[in-house]
Amino acid sequence: MNQPATTTATRAPFGAQLREAAGDWWQNERPTWIYVFKMVFAGQLALGIGYTLDLESPRSALITVFIVMQPQSGMILAKSFYRVIGTLVGSVAVVVLVGLFAQTPELFLIASALWIGLCTMGSAYNRNFRSYGFVLSGYTVALVGLPAALHPGITFDSMMTRVTEITVGIACAGVVSALVFPQASAPGLVRIIRGRFTAFVDLIGATLGGTTDRKKLDAANARFIGDIIGLEALRSSAIFEDPEIRLRSGRLTRMNSEFMALSTRVHALHQLMNRLHASPAPSARIVIDAISPYFKEVQPLLTRDSGEPVMSAVDAADAALKLEAYKRELPRRVRATRGELRLDSDSAMLDFDTASELLYRVIEELHAYTLTYASLPQRRHEREQWEHAYTPKTSMTTALIAGTRAAVTLLLLSAFWLASGWPSGDVAALNAAAFCAITSAAPDPAKATRTVAIGVAFATVAGYFYTFHLLPRADGYWMLAAMLTPMLMLAVWLTTKPKWAGYGLGICIFFPFLAVPDNFARFNAAGYLNEAVALMVSLTVTAISFMVLLPPTTDWIVRVLEKQLRKQVVDACFGKLGHLALKFESGTRDLMHQITMLTSSRPALRQIAFGWTFATLEVGHAIIELRTELNGIRTERPDLLPAGAYAALNRLRETIPALFNTPNRDTFANALAANDHAIAQVQQAIGPHYRERSERHRLQRTLSYLHFIRTALLDPQSPLHTMRDGAADANPTNSGARHAT
């Protein structure tokens, strides 16, 4: 009897539900709609200025706004900067090509195709806002150069008009973004930095505290790869808008570098301990029991007095003091523990030495990373002095394929244009060349082009209705703007939804291209249909070229990147030591990010690539540290190692690159034998006789690096394991099921 009353009493009033729903919308959807209104307003402003200045094609200014507009002001400024540079370079190329080949259209088209191919290659090689400058350099040649080649007398006028229209669009986008509900990049950058620091502190505590298995650690490392690249992209944009970020740019770059080095150390230590757990030898358990207590001491150093993990820069400053004290005492304590060990083999002692050395390096890198994070609140700091920039690593092979594809596509459409006399053939050619460049960096360019084509088909139908039914009734700019606003808002809103962004992009760019009139409006149905067909043909041919001409989604492209990934170890063996560690770290992670993007729907292929990534990181990083240590020995104490040891180490430096260049049973056996021989030579150099502590420590560090390389080569979960004799019959322990410590 009382149940209905209870239900009524606990149900929230309708007004409260409405306020809650409105609050939720305000929190989640408000930024999206602010962005939509800002973008449409900036576009309409650019269009109005274009008409006022009597520009030939004001719609180009409108389209420029849609191309450069981004949620954050810094991104707009960065993209606009490279767009202006690309347009200016492309304009110079137009003058040169038209001057050389104006009387021979065939040679002009061939030269334009080569130029656009080179620009597309540059775009694919850079893969950031700089890539957009390369796209515009090629696109400007197509957009301005093709009409100018037909009418050489208008070349200069066309070039100046093009630059002016783009400048108007960029200026409107920048002004509106900065003045109307501005959204800066800096707060997002701060959130990412704090979130990543906290997440990594948690990961270190869980990893060394004994609650993370290998699969979770691999997944975290894969996620951190995206974070590293995303943070660098956001930093390079934020410096355009915020002087505070510019003052800290060196520290932000430094944090990224220290983060990469630290994550590699943590993963290496975790893998070494996993291998010890998988070992059936009783001495392995002794080593684990001896080193594990040190691991459990790390997490309290990264915890506030309240028991919560370190989050803010102020908390990090306190944690840095704790880490410094711990790092100072760690070598003495480890030596005492080592002296108490009763191990029956040199290999077991090597395991302990290697684990303790890796632990010390983890603490050292963590201390440096924490110090840099703690320094961020200060406008000026000594840690700002950091000139080692993040170095991406793009395969020249894939970039060359992208450039060749764009050039071939342009040549095919240009040949059809010349042979058929198609009035809108130039539109088809220039748009195909542009989209070959724009979508070449997408994980699946053919799919991306198909989604844009669907948006273009919708824009064609809507544009026809606008052009021939609404615009003839428009009286002046304000009525035109009112008619265009609903369609433009729909298009921009679609771009904010990842699932529909391709459709929105097609409408944003090509609806204005088809429906917005020039200063001298022409209502030509045949011309409209010709241009619409040309757009659809260009996108169709582009999609086909991506599916036929060495498509990026094939396994072959992944294998090319995988080979480039393994080549990182070759560079680690022979590259100049100055800044080599940073180049190695950033290049390896950048290649892994590319492979991750290409294998999103192929988990088996991705898993193999992940295996090579971690094998490359482990072996390559150990090689660099080994070379650094040996360089110090050769410089300060060349007699510390005998000639036989130097020869053995040089032999190892030859066999490791051969293994990663051509991984097979023979190269694996040679590398393992060379590593074992180098270990024996260094052990003999250490000997049982007395040495000064610093000398013995240097030799033991050298031995630890060699031993870690050996354990990485023998890792049962590494792709190299399949090349080991008897691996097919082995039954390796799945160390991912348990934690290292």
XYZ file of C-alpha atoms in Angstrom, residues 353-616:
264
model
C 74.502 -6.999 -10.600
C 72.416 -6.345 -13.706
C 69.173 -6.012 -11.732
C 70.763 -3.655 -9.199
C 72.335 -1.554 -11.965
C 68.983 -1.257 -13.753
C 67.296 -0.334 -10.464
C 69.840 2.413 -9.874
C 69.275 3.751 -13.401
C 65.497 3.683 -12.850
C 65.898 5.763 -9.683
C 68.332 8.101 -11.448
C 65.985 8.688 -14.409
C 62.961 8.980 -12.106
C 64.775 11.576 -10.027
C 65.632 13.629 -13.140
C 62.053 13.365 -14.468
C 60.631 14.419 -11.107
C 63.026 17.370 -10.835
C 61.973 18.665 -14.249
C 58.292 18.308 -13.397
C 58.840 20.110 -10.085
C 60.556 23.004 -11.903
C 57.572 23.843 -14.148
C 55.913 26.425 -11.824
C 59.057 28.585 -12.040
C 59.276 30.892 -15.058
C 63.075 30.605 -15.197
C 65.011 27.497 -14.279
C 68.359 25.928 -15.087
C 66.665 22.773 -16.383
C 65.279 24.851 -19.255
C 68.657 24.499 -20.969
C 67.781 21.529 -23.136
C 68.430 21.488 -26.869
C 67.775 17.835 -27.671
C 64.506 17.924 -29.597
C 62.197 14.995 -30.189
C 63.291 13.300 -33.424
C 60.573 11.490 -35.398
C 61.573 8.595 -37.635
C 59.606 8.206 -40.825
C 60.437 5.547 -43.368
C 61.717 7.172 -46.544
C 60.314 4.190 -48.437
C 56.727 4.881 -47.376
C 57.165 8.606 -48.033
C 58.546 7.868 -51.509
C 55.584 5.583 -52.230
C 53.157 8.340 -51.191
C 54.885 10.860 -53.448
C 54.972 8.474 -56.400
C 51.295 7.662 -55.930
C 50.320 11.345 -56.014
C 52.434 12.006 -59.108
C 51.047 8.989 -60.986
C 47.459 9.905 -60.085
C 47.937 13.472 -61.324
C 49.562 12.280 -64.558
C 46.742 9.828 -65.285
C 44.000 12.398 -64.743
C 45.947 15.062 -66.628
C 46.402 12.728 -69.594
C 42.674 12.014 -69.601
C 41.957 15.752 -69.372
C 44.162 16.577 -72.354
C 42.932 13.645 -74.418
C 39.226 14.247 -73.782
C 39.122 18.036 -73.664
C 36.984 17.819 -70.525
C 36.196 21.404 -69.397
C 36.541 20.508 -65.688
C 39.474 18.150 -66.067
C 41.745 20.590 -64.260
C 39.436 20.469 -61.209
C 39.629 16.667 -61.168
C 43.418 16.686 -61.505
C 44.166 19.260 -58.824
C 41.748 17.773 -56.266
C 43.092 14.263 -56.793
C 46.634 15.514 -56.238
C 45.578 17.402 -53.097
C 43.744 14.466 -51.536
C 46.570 12.067 -52.302
C 48.727 14.322 -50.129
C 46.149 15.144 -47.445
C 45.034 11.556 -46.767
C 48.390 9.810 -47.260
C 49.101 10.006 -43.498
C 45.750 8.402 -42.551
C 45.847 4.795 -41.237
C 43.553 3.738 -44.107
C 43.720 6.426 -46.817
C 41.323 4.634 -49.155
C 38.657 4.478 -46.452
C 39.259 8.119 -45.492
C 38.871 9.176 -49.124
C 35.663 7.164 -49.474
C 34.104 8.876 -46.448
C 35.053 12.291 -47.825
C 33.520 11.269 -51.181
C 30.213 10.560 -49.439
C 30.344 14.043 -47.929
C 31.071 15.476 -51.385
C 28.075 13.637 -52.840
C 25.851 15.209 -50.178
C 27.489 18.616 -50.806
C 26.779 18.251 -54.532
C 23.055 17.714 -54.017
C 22.754 20.414 -51.351
C 24.887 22.792 -53.393
C 22.678 22.380 -56.458
C 19.596 23.236 -54.389
C 21.319 26.273 -52.908
C 22.824 27.501 -56.194
C 19.768 27.278 -58.404
C 16.858 27.601 -55.969
C 17.928 29.717 -52.986
C 20.812 31.949 -54.043
C 18.969 33.628 -56.957
C 16.499 34.872 -54.321
C 19.201 36.167 -51.975
C 19.468 39.943 -51.784
C 22.877 40.933 -50.475
C 25.523 39.380 -48.275
C 23.463 39.105 -45.078
C 20.743 37.038 -46.703
C 23.394 34.865 -48.353
C 25.076 34.335 -44.962
C 21.751 33.419 -43.360
C 21.094 30.827 -46.074
C 24.551 29.262 -45.772
C 24.671 29.123 -41.960
C 22.541 25.983 -41.331
C 24.501 23.874 -43.818
C 27.865 25.150 -42.582
C 26.913 24.471 -38.956
C 25.894 20.924 -39.832
C 29.164 20.345 -41.668
C 31.320 21.709 -38.831
C 29.369 19.761 -36.211
C 30.006 16.545 -38.157
C 33.763 17.210 -38.064
C 33.641 17.184 -34.247
C 32.419 13.561 -34.243
C 35.248 11.124 -35.031
C 32.872 8.656 -36.660
C 31.488 11.267 -39.089
C 34.488 13.598 -39.429
C 35.221 12.498 -43.004
C 31.695 13.311 -44.125
C 31.891 16.710 -42.428
C 35.256 17.461 -44.042
C 33.850 16.713 -47.485
C 30.929 19.088 -46.895
C 33.059 21.811 -45.258
C 35.455 22.065 -48.189
C 33.330 21.239 -51.202
C 29.926 22.698 -50.351
C 31.406 26.244 -50.380
C 33.413 25.321 -53.490
C 30.204 24.425 -55.328
C 27.543 26.636 -53.753
C 29.182 29.915 -52.721
C 29.206 32.354 -55.667
C 32.196 34.355 -56.840
C 32.015 38.125 -56.928
C 30.668 37.741 -60.449
C 28.023 35.097 -59.855
C 27.349 32.674 -62.702
C 24.379 30.340 -62.655
C 25.527 27.695 -65.135
C 23.950 24.299 -64.551
C 26.198 22.526 -67.053
C 29.323 24.019 -65.482
C 28.093 23.120 -61.995
C 27.481 19.495 -62.955
C 30.835 19.299 -64.714
C 32.634 20.469 -61.572
C 30.595 18.154 -59.339
C 31.404 15.180 -61.556
C 35.066 16.229 -61.593
C 35.160 16.231 -57.794
C 33.604 12.792 -57.558
C 35.918 11.427 -60.248
C 38.971 12.865 -58.490
C 38.039 11.241 -55.178
C 37.147 7.958 -56.843
C 40.465 7.831 -58.692
C 42.305 8.781 -55.477
C 40.598 5.970 -53.532
C 41.414 3.491 -56.316
C 45.051 4.620 -56.376
C 45.306 4.001 -52.634
C 43.850 0.530 -53.085
C 45.977 -0.415 -56.123
C 49.303 1.467 -55.955
C 51.068 -0.151 -52.975
C 48.283 0.512 -50.454
C 49.542 1.532 -46.978
C 47.285 -1.039 -45.310
C 49.161 -4.031 -46.763
C 51.333 -6.264 -44.611
C 54.278 -5.314 -46.811
C 54.213 -1.711 -45.580
C 54.119 -2.946 -41.979
C 57.131 -5.165 -42.682
C 58.984 -2.163 -44.156
C 58.346 -0.206 -40.959
C 59.296 -3.249 -38.896
C 62.601 -3.472 -40.764
C 63.136 0.230 -40.161
C 62.427 -0.449 -36.495
C 65.100 -3.142 -36.333
C 67.532 -0.817 -38.124
C 67.389 1.356 -35.007
C 69.682 -1.211 -33.355
C 72.148 -0.807 -36.240
C 72.122 2.944 -35.668
C 72.645 2.317 -31.939
C 75.772 0.312 -32.765
C 77.367 2.745 -35.222
C 75.769 6.188 -34.723
C 77.602 9.077 -33.115
C 77.163 8.907 -29.359
C 76.207 12.575 -29.000
C 72.403 12.668 -28.460
C 72.218 9.095 -29.804
C 70.108 7.805 -26.897
C 67.390 10.418 -27.457
C 67.343 9.882 -31.229
C 67.114 6.150 -30.655
C 64.303 6.439 -28.105
C 62.173 8.900 -30.075
C 62.766 7.195 -33.418
C 61.833 3.759 -32.097
C 58.645 5.021 -30.462
C 57.687 7.047 -33.519
C 57.991 3.993 -35.759
C 55.968 1.972 -33.275
C 53.260 4.629 -33.326
C 53.063 4.387 -37.117
C 52.798 0.595 -36.954
C 50.112 0.857 -34.265
C 48.047 3.143 -36.492
C 48.364 0.801 -39.482
C 47.568 -2.394 -37.553
C 44.554 -1.191 -35.550
C 42.390 -3.923 -37.102
C 45.110 -6.610 -37.223
C 46.016 -7.575 -33.646
C 48.227 -10.527 -34.616
C 50.425 -8.341 -36.816
C 50.522 -5.677 -34.123
C 51.622 -8.209 -31.498
C 54.607 -9.241 -33.632
C 55.535 -5.598 -34.140
C 55.274 -4.978 -30.394
C 57.663 -7.848 -29.802
C 60.222 -6.294 -32.144
C 59.717 -2.885 -30.541
C 60.606 -4.074 -27.061
C 63.462 -6.257 -28.330
C 64.813 -3.216 -30.193
